[in-house]
Amino acid sequence: MTAKQTPMMQQWHACKAKSQGALLFFRLGDFYEAFYDDALVIAKEVNLTLTKRQEIPMCGVPFHAAESYIDQLIVKGHRVAIAEQVEDPKQVKGLVKREVVRIITKGSVTSQNLLDDKSNHYIASLTQVG
């Protein structure tokens, strides 16, 4: 990370650090954007156009179409973290706060496109008490 990063890219790095190694879909307005190595992987896996901004690889998808791209990545064995805008951009001056709100894996997928309605689907949770 360079000292001359924008506040938005600093925020991206903070979200990426919390993504537990998953590919990060970072919400910017009406799009989810991916940067750096995530952009390289996502563009290749789901056939998106890879671009660059200030030498940073990037790609993006409209938020309303993101589920189909996420589904493709999950089927190919990737995990996907979603960083959403957690403030209303109309109510905020400056940078909108973003946080990782979900990490999607094959075991936690809820997309109707990936769940066979003729099969059983189970999920379990363990916790340690004390």
CSV table of N, CA and C in Angstrom, one decimal:
chain,number,residue,atom,x,y,z
A,1,MET,N,0.9,-1.2,0.0
A,1,MET,CA,0.0,0.0,0.0
A,1,MET,C,0.9,1.2,0.0
A,2,THR,N,0.6,2.2,-0.9
A,2,THR,CA,1.4,3.4,-1.0
A,2,THR,C,0.8,4.5,-0.1
A,3,ALA,N,1.7,5.5,0.2
A,3,ALA,CA,1.2,6.6,1.1
A,3,ALA,C,0.3,7.5,0.4
A,4,LYS,N,0.2,7.4,-1.0
A,4,LYS,CA,-0.6,8.4,-1.7
A,4,LYS,C,-2.0,7.8,-2.1
A,5,GLN,N,-2.5,6.8,-1.4
A,5,GLN,CA,-3.7,6.2,-1.7
A,5,GLN,C,-4.9,7.2,-1.4
A,6,THR,N,-5.9,7.1,-2.1
A,6,THR,CA,-7.1,7.9,-1.9
A,6,THR,C,-7.8,7.3,-0.6
A,7,PRO,N,-8.6,8.1,0.1
A,7,PRO,CA,-9.4,7.6,1.2
A,7,PRO,C,-10.3,6.4,0.8
A,8,MET,N,-10.8,6.4,-0.4
A,8,MET,CA,-11.6,5.3,-0.9
A,8,MET,C,-10.8,4.0,-1.0
A,9,MET,N,-9.6,4.1,-1.5
A,9,MET,CA,-8.7,2.9,-1.7
A,9,MET,C,-8.2,2.4,-0.3
A,10,GLN,N,-8.0,3.4,0.6
A,10,GLN,CA,-7.7,3.0,2.0
A,10,GLN,C,-8.9,2.2,2.6
A,11,GLN,N,-10.1,2.6,2.3
A,11,GLN,CA,-11.3,1.9,2.8
A,11,GLN,C,-11.3,0.5,2.1
A,12,TRP,N,-11.0,0.4,0.8
A,12,TRP,CA,-11.0,-0.9,0.1
A,12,TRP,C,-10.0,-1.8,0.8
A,13,HIS,N,-8.8,-1.3,1.1
A,13,HIS,CA,-7.8,-2.2,1.8
A,13,HIS,C,-8.3,-2.7,3.1
A,14,ALA,N,-9.0,-1.8,3.9
A,14,ALA,CA,-9.5,-2.2,5.2
A,14,ALA,C,-10.6,-3.3,5.0
A,15,CYS,N,-11.4,-3.2,4.0
A,15,CYS,CA,-12.5,-4.2,3.8
A,15,CYS,C,-11.8,-5.5,3.3
A,16,LYS,N,-10.8,-5.3,2.4
A,16,LYS,CA,-10.1,-6.5,1.9
A,16,LYS,C,-9.5,-7.3,3.1
A,17,ALA,N,-8.9,-6.6,4.0
A,17,ALA,CA,-8.3,-7.2,5.2
A,17,ALA,C,-9.3,-8.0,6.0
A,18,LYS,N,-10.6,-7.6,5.9
A,18,LYS,CA,-11.6,-8.3,6.7
A,18,LYS,C,-12.3,-9.4,5.9
A,19,SER,N,-11.9,-9.5,4.6
A,19,SER,CA,-12.7,-10.5,3.7
A,19,SER,C,-12.2,-11.9,3.9
A,20,GLN,N,-11.3,-12.2,4.7
A,20,GLN,CA,-10.9,-13.6,5.0
A,20,GLN,C,-10.4,-14.3,3.7
A,21,GLY,N,-9.7,-13.5,2.8
A,21,GLY,CA,-9.1,-14.1,1.6
A,21,GLY,C,-10.1,-14.3,0.5
A,22,ALA,N,-11.4,-13.9,0.7
A,22,ALA,CA,-12.4,-14.0,-0.4
A,22,ALA,C,-12.2,-12.9,-1.4
A,23,LEU,N,-12.7,-13.1,-2.6
A,23,LEU,CA,-12.7,-12.0,-3.6
A,23,LEU,C,-13.7,-11.0,-3.1
A,24,LEU,N,-13.3,-9.7,-3.3
A,24,LEU,CA,-14.1,-8.6,-2.7
A,24,LEU,C,-14.9,-7.9,-3.7
A,25,PHE,N,-16.2,-7.9,-3.6
A,25,PHE,CA,-17.1,-7.0,-4.4
A,25,PHE,C,-17.4,-5.8,-3.5
A,26,PHE,N,-16.8,-4.6,-4.0
A,26,PHE,CA,-16.8,-3.4,-3.2
A,26,PHE,C,-17.8,-2.4,-3.8
A,27,ARG,N,-18.9,-2.1,-3.1
A,27,ARG,CA,-20.0,-1.3,-3.6
A,27,ARG,C,-19.6,0.2,-3.8
A,28,LEU,N,-19.7,0.7,-5.0
A,28,LEU,CA,-19.5,2.1,-5.4
A,28,LEU,C,-20.7,2.5,-6.1
A,29,GLY,N,-21.6,3.2,-5.5
A,29,GLY,CA,-22.8,3.6,-6.1
A,29,GLY,C,-23.6,2.5,-6.6
A,30,ASP,N,-23.9,2.5,-7.9
A,30,ASP,CA,-24.7,1.4,-8.6
A,30,ASP,C,-23.9,0.2,-9.1
A,31,PHE,N,-22.6,0.1,-8.7
A,31,PHE,CA,-21.7,-0.9,-9.1
A,31,PHE,C,-21.0,-1.6,-8.0
A,32,TYR,N,-20.6,-2.8,-8.2
A,32,TYR,CA,-19.6,-3.5,-7.4
A,32,TYR,C,-18.4,-3.5,-8.1
A,33,GLU,N,-17.3,-3.0,-7.5
A,33,GLU,CA,-16.0,-3.0,-8.2
A,33,GLU,C,-15.0,-3.9,-7.5
A,34,ALA,N,-14.1,-4.4,-8.3
A,34,ALA,CA,-13.0,-5.3,-7.8
A,34,ALA,C,-11.7,-4.6,-8.2
A,35,PHE,N,-10.7,-4.7,-7.4
A,35,PHE,CA,-9.4,-4.1,-7.7
A,35,PHE,C,-8.3,-5.1,-7.5
A,36,TYR,N,-7.1,-4.8,-8.0
A,36,TYR,CA,-5.9,-5.5,-7.9
A,36,TYR,C,-6.1,-7.0,-8.3
A,37,ASP,N,-5.5,-7.9,-7.6
A,37,ASP,CA,-5.6,-9.3,-8.0
A,37,ASP,C,-7.0,-9.8,-8.0
A,38,ASP,N,-7.9,-9.3,-7.2
A,38,ASP,CA,-9.3,-9.7,-7.3
A,38,ASP,C,-9.9,-9.4,-8.6
A,39,ALA,N,-9.6,-8.3,-9.2
A,39,ALA,CA,-10.1,-7.9,-10.5
A,39,ALA,C,-9.5,-8.8,-11.6
A,40,LEU,N,-8.2,-9.2,-11.4
A,40,LEU,CA,-7.7,-10.1,-12.4
A,40,LEU,C,-8.4,-11.5,-12.4
A,41,VAL,N,-8.6,-12.0,-11.2
A,41,VAL,CA,-9.3,-13.3,-11.1
A,41,VAL,C,-10.7,-13.2,-11.6
A,42,ILE,N,-11.5,-12.2,-11.1
A,42,ILE,CA,-12.9,-12.1,-11.4
A,42,ILE,C,-13.1,-11.9,-12.9
A,43,ALA,N,-12.3,-11.0,-13.5
A,43,ALA,CA,-12.4,-10.7,-15.0
A,43,ALA,C,-12.2,-12.0,-15.8
A,44,LYS,N,-11.2,-12.8,-15.4
A,44,LYS,CA,-10.9,-14.0,-16.1
A,44,LYS,C,-12.0,-15.0,-15.9
A,45,GLU,N,-12.4,-15.2,-14.7
A,45,GLU,CA,-13.4,-16.3,-14.4
A,45,GLU,C,-14.8,-16.0,-15.0
A,46,VAL,N,-15.2,-14.8,-15.0
A,46,VAL,CA,-16.6,-14.5,-15.5
A,46,VAL,C,-16.6,-13.7,-16.8
A,47,ASN,N,-15.5,-13.6,-17.4
A,47,ASN,CA,-15.4,-12.9,-18.7
A,47,ASN,C,-15.8,-11.4,-18.7
A,48,LEU,N,-15.2,-10.7,-17.8
A,48,LEU,CA,-15.5,-9.2,-17.7
A,48,LEU,C,-14.3,-8.5,-18.3
A,49,THR,N,-14.5,-7.3,-18.7
A,49,THR,CA,-13.5,-6.4,-19.3
A,49,THR,C,-12.6,-5.9,-18.1
A,50,LEU,N,-11.3,-6.1,-18.2
A,50,LEU,CA,-10.4,-5.6,-17.2
A,50,LEU,C,-9.9,-4.3,-17.6
A,51,THR,N,-10.0,-3.3,-16.7
A,51,THR,CA,-9.5,-2.0,-17.0
A,51,THR,C,-8.5,-1.6,-16.0
A,52,LYS,N,-7.9,-0.4,-16.1
A,52,LYS,CA,-7.0,0.1,-15.1
A,52,LYS,C,-7.3,1.6,-14.8
A,53,ARG,N,-7.1,1.9,-13.5
A,53,ARG,CA,-7.2,3.3,-13.1
A,53,ARG,C,-5.9,3.6,-12.3
A,54,GLN,N,-5.1,4.5,-12.8
A,54,GLN,CA,-3.8,4.8,-12.1
A,54,GLN,C,-3.0,3.5,-11.9
A,55,GLU,N,-3.0,2.7,-12.9
A,55,GLU,CA,-2.2,1.4,-12.9
A,55,GLU,C,-2.8,0.4,-12.0
A,56,ILE,N,-4.0,0.6,-11.4
A,56,ILE,CA,-4.6,-0.4,-10.6
A,56,ILE,C,-5.6,-1.2,-11.4
A,57,PRO,N,-5.4,-2.5,-11.6
A,57,PRO,CA,-6.4,-3.3,-12.3
A,57,PRO,C,-7.8,-3.3,-11.6
A,58,MET,N,-8.8,-3.2,-12.5
A,58,MET,CA,-10.2,-3.1,-11.9
A,58,MET,C,-11.2,-3.7,-12.9
A,59,CYS,N,-12.3,-4.1,-12.4
A,59,CYS,CA,-13.4,-4.5,-13.2
A,59,CYS,C,-14.7,-4.3,-12.3
A,60,GLY,N,-15.8,-4.3,-12.9
A,60,GLY,CA,-17.0,-4.1,-12.1
A,60,GLY,C,-18.3,-4.6,-12.8
A,61,VAL,N,-19.3,-4.7,-12.0
A,61,VAL,CA,-20.6,-5.2,-12.5
A,61,VAL,C,-21.7,-4.3,-11.8
A,62,PRO,N,-22.8,-4.1,-12.6
A,62,PRO,CA,-23.9,-3.4,-12.0
A,62,PRO,C,-24.5,-4.1,-10.8
A,63,PHE,N,-24.8,-3.4,-9.7
A,63,PHE,CA,-25.3,-4.1,-8.5
A,63,PHE,C,-26.5,-5.0,-8.7
A,64,HIS,N,-27.3,-4.6,-9.6
A,64,HIS,CA,-28.6,-5.4,-9.9
A,64,HIS,C,-28.3,-6.7,-10.6
A,65,ALA,N,-27.1,-6.8,-11.2
A,65,ALA,CA,-26.7,-8.0,-11.9
A,65,ALA,C,-25.6,-8.9,-11.2
A,66,ALA,N,-25.2,-8.4,-10.0
A,66,ALA,CA,-24.1,-9.0,-9.3
A,66,ALA,C,-24.4,-10.5,-9.0
A,67,GLU,N,-25.6,-10.9,-8.6
A,67,GLU,CA,-25.9,-12.2,-8.2
A,67,GLU,C,-25.4,-13.3,-9.2
A,68,SER,N,-25.6,-13.0,-10.5
A,68,SER,CA,-25.3,-14.0,-11.5
A,68,SER,C,-23.7,-14.2,-11.6
A,69,TYR,N,-23.0,-13.1,-11.4
A,69,TYR,CA,-21.5,-13.1,-11.4
A,69,TYR,C,-21.0,-13.8,-10.2
A,70,ILE,N,-21.6,-13.5,-9.0
A,70,ILE,CA,-21.2,-14.2,-7.8
A,70,ILE,C,-21.5,-15.7,-7.9
A,71,ASP,N,-22.6,-16.0,-8.4
A,71,ASP,CA,-23.0,-17.5,-8.6
A,71,ASP,C,-21.9,-18.2,-9.4
A,72,GLN,N,-21.5,-17.6,-10.5
A,72,GLN,CA,-20.4,-18.2,-11.3
A,72,GLN,C,-19.1,-18.4,-10.6
A,73,LEU,N,-18.8,-17.4,-9.8
A,73,LEU,CA,-17.6,-17.5,-9.0
A,73,LEU,C,-17.7,-18.6,-7.9
A,74,ILE,N,-18.8,-18.7,-7.3
A,74,ILE,CA,-19.0,-19.7,-6.3
A,74,ILE,C,-18.9,-21.1,-6.9
A,75,VAL,N,-19.6,-21.3,-8.0
A,75,VAL,CA,-19.5,-22.6,-8.7
A,75,VAL,C,-18.1,-23.0,-9.1
A,76,LYS,N,-17.3,-22.0,-9.4
A,76,LYS,CA,-15.9,-22.2,-9.7
A,76,LYS,C,-15.0,-22.4,-8.5
A,77,GLY,N,-15.6,-22.4,-7.3
A,77,GLY,CA,-14.8,-22.7,-6.1
A,77,GLY,C,-14.3,-21.5,-5.3
A,78,HIS,N,-14.7,-20.3,-5.7
A,78,HIS,CA,-14.2,-19.1,-5.1
A,78,HIS,C,-15.2,-18.7,-3.9
A,79,ARG,N,-14.6,-17.9,-3.0
A,79,ARG,CA,-15.5,-17.3,-1.9
A,79,ARG,C,-15.5,-15.8,-2.3
A,80,VAL,N,-16.7,-15.2,-2.0
A,80,VAL,CA,-16.9,-13.8,-2.4
A,80,VAL,C,-17.4,-13.0,-1.1
A,81,ALA,N,-16.7,-11.9,-0.9
A,81,ALA,CA,-17.0,-11.0,0.2
A,81,ALA,C,-17.8,-9.8,-0.4
A,82,ILE,N,-18.8,-9.4,0.3
A,82,ILE,CA,-19.6,-8.2,-0.2
A,82,ILE,C,-19.4,-7.1,0.8
A,83,ALA,N,-18.8,-6.0,0.2
A,83,ALA,CA,-18.7,-4.7,1.0
A,83,ALA,C,-19.7,-3.7,0.6
A,84,GLU,N,-20.7,-3.5,1.4
A,84,GLU,CA,-21.8,-2.6,1.1
A,84,GLU,C,-21.6,-1.2,1.7
A,85,GLN,N,-22.2,-0.2,1.1
A,85,GLN,CA,-22.3,1.1,1.6
A,85,GLN,C,-23.3,1.0,2.8
A,86,VAL,N,-22.8,1.4,4.0
A,86,VAL,CA,-23.6,1.3,5.2
A,86,VAL,C,-24.2,2.6,5.6
A,87,GLU,N,-24.0,3.6,4.8
A,87,GLU,CA,-24.6,5.0,5.0
A,87,GLU,C,-25.2,5.4,3.8
A,88,ASP,N,-26.2,6.2,3.9
A,88,ASP,CA,-26.9,6.8,2.7
A,88,ASP,C,-26.0,7.9,2.1
A,89,PRO,N,-25.6,7.7,0.9
A,89,PRO,CA,-24.7,8.7,0.2
A,89,PRO,C,-25.3,10.1,0.2
A,90,LYS,N,-26.6,10.2,0.2
A,90,LYS,CA,-27.3,11.5,0.2
A,90,LYS,C,-27.2,12.2,1.5
A,91,GLN,N,-26.9,11.5,2.6
A,91,GLN,CA,-26.9,12.0,3.9
A,91,GLN,C,-25.4,12.3,4.4
A,92,VAL,N,-24.5,11.9,3.6
A,92,VAL,CA,-23.1,12.0,4.1
A,92,VAL,C,-22.3,13.0,3.2
A,93,LYS,N,-21.5,13.7,3.9
A,93,LYS,CA,-20.5,14.6,3.2
A,93,LYS,C,-19.2,13.8,3.2
A,94,GLY,N,-18.6,13.7,2.0
A,94,GLY,CA,-17.4,13.0,1.9
A,94,GLY,C,-17.6,11.5,1.6
A,95,LEU,N,-16.6,10.7,2.1
A,95,LEU,CA,-16.6,9.3,1.9
A,95,LEU,C,-17.7,8.6,2.6
A,96,VAL,N,-18.4,7.7,1.8
A,96,VAL,CA,-19.5,6.9,2.4
A,96,VAL,C,-18.8,5.7,3.1
A,97,LYS,N,-19.3,5.4,4.3
A,97,LYS,CA,-18.7,4.2,5.0
A,97,LYS,C,-19.2,2.9,4.4
A,98,ARG,N,-18.2,2.0,4.3
A,98,ARG,CA,-18.5,0.7,3.7
A,98,ARG,C,-17.9,-0.4,4.6
A,99,GLU,N,-18.6,-1.5,4.7
A,99,GLU,CA,-18.2,-2.6,5.5
A,99,GLU,C,-18.5,-3.9,4.8
A,100,VAL,N,-17.7,-4.9,5.1
A,100,VAL,CA,-18.0,-6.3,4.6
A,100,VAL,C,-19.2,-6.8,5.4
A,101,VAL,N,-20.2,-7.1,4.7
A,101,VAL,CA,-21.5,-7.5,5.4
A,101,VAL,C,-21.8,-9.0,5.2
A,102,ARG,N,-21.1,-9.6,4.3
A,102,ARG,CA,-21.4,-11.0,4.0
A,102,ARG,C,-20.2,-11.6,3.3
A,103,ILE,N,-19.9,-12.9,3.6
A,103,ILE,CA,-19.0,-13.7,2.9
A,103,ILE,C,-19.7,-14.9,2.4
A,104,ILE,N,-19.7,-15.1,1.1
A,104,ILE,CA,-20.5,-16.2,0.4
A,104,ILE,C,-19.5,-17.3,0.1
A,105,THR,N,-19.9,-18.5,0.5
A,105,THR,CA,-19.1,-19.7,0.1
A,105,THR,C,-20.1,-20.7,-0.4
A,106,LYS,N,-19.6,-21.8,-0.9
A,106,LYS,CA,-20.5,-22.9,-1.3
A,106,LYS,C,-21.4,-23.4,-0.2
A,107,GLY,N,-20.9,-23.3,1.0
A,107,GLY,CA,-21.6,-23.8,2.2
A,107,GLY,C,-22.6,-22.8,2.7
A,108,SER,N,-22.5,-21.6,2.3
A,108,SER,CA,-23.5,-20.6,2.8
A,108,SER,C,-24.3,-19.9,1.7
A,109,VAL,N,-24.2,-20.4,0.5
A,109,VAL,CA,-25.0,-19.8,-0.6
A,109,VAL,C,-26.5,-19.9,-0.4
A,110,THR,N,-27.2,-18.9,-0.7
A,110,THR,CA,-28.6,-18.9,-0.6
A,110,THR,C,-29.3,-18.6,-2.0
A,111,SER,N,-28.5,-18.4,-3.0
A,111,SER,CA,-29.0,-18.1,-4.3
A,111,SER,C,-29.9,-19.2,-4.9
A,112,GLN,N,-31.1,-18.9,-5.3
A,112,GLN,CA,-32.0,-19.9,-5.8
A,112,GLN,C,-31.4,-20.5,-7.1
A,113,ASN,N,-30.6,-19.8,-7.8
A,113,ASN,CA,-29.9,-20.3,-9.0
A,113,ASN,C,-29.0,-21.5,-8.7
A,114,LEU,N,-28.5,-21.5,-7.5
A,114,LEU,CA,-27.5,-22.6,-7.1
A,114,LEU,C,-28.1,-23.7,-6.3
A,115,LEU,N,-29.2,-23.5,-5.7
A,115,LEU,CA,-29.8,-24.5,-4.9
A,115,LEU,C,-30.9,-25.3,-5.7
A,116,ASP,N,-30.6,-26.6,-5.7
A,116,ASP,CA,-31.5,-27.5,-6.3
A,116,ASP,C,-32.8,-27.7,-5.5
A,117,ASP,N,-33.9,-27.4,-6.0
A,117,ASP,CA,-35.1,-27.4,-5.1
A,117,ASP,C,-35.7,-28.9,-4.9
A,118,LYS,N,-35.0,-29.8,-5.6
A,118,LYS,CA,-35.4,-31.2,-5.4
A,118,LYS,C,-34.5,-32.0,-4.5
A,119,SER,N,-33.5,-31.2,-3.9
A,119,SER,CA,-32.6,-31.8,-3.0
A,119,SER,C,-32.7,-31.2,-1.6
A,120,ASN,N,-32.2,-31.9,-0.6
A,120,ASN,CA,-32.1,-31.4,0.7
A,120,ASN,C,-30.9,-30.6,0.9
A,121,HIS,N,-30.9,-29.5,1.6
A,121,HIS,CA,-29.8,-28.7,1.9
A,121,HIS,C,-29.7,-28.5,3.4
A,122,TYR,N,-28.6,-28.8,4.0
A,122,TYR,CA,-28.4,-28.7,5.4
A,122,TYR,C,-27.3,-27.7,5.8
A,123,ILE,N,-27.4,-27.1,6.9
A,123,ILE,CA,-26.4,-26.2,7.4
A,123,ILE,C,-26.3,-26.5,8.9
A,124,ALA,N,-25.1,-26.5,9.4
A,124,ALA,CA,-24.9,-26.8,10.9
A,124,ALA,C,-24.0,-25.7,11.4
A,125,SER,N,-24.1,-25.5,12.7
A,125,SER,CA,-23.3,-24.5,13.4
A,125,SER,C,-22.8,-25.0,14.7
A,126,LEU,N,-21.6,-24.8,15.0
A,126,LEU,CA,-21.0,-25.2,16.3
A,126,LEU,C,-20.5,-24.0,17.0
A,127,THR,N,-20.7,-24.0,18.3
A,127,THR,CA,-20.2,-23.0,19.2
A,127,THR,C,-19.6,-23.6,20.4
A,128,GLN,N,-18.6,-22.9,21.0
A,128,GLN,CA,-18.0,-23.4,22.2
A,128,GLN,C,-18.5,-22.5,23.3
A,129,VAL,N,-19.0,-23.1,24.4
A,129,VAL,CA,-19.5,-22.4,25.5
A,129,VAL,C,-18.5,-22.5,26.7
A,130,GLY,N,-18.2,-21.4,27.3
A,130,GLY,CA,-17.3,-21.4,28.4
A,130,GLY,C,-15.9,-21.3,28.1
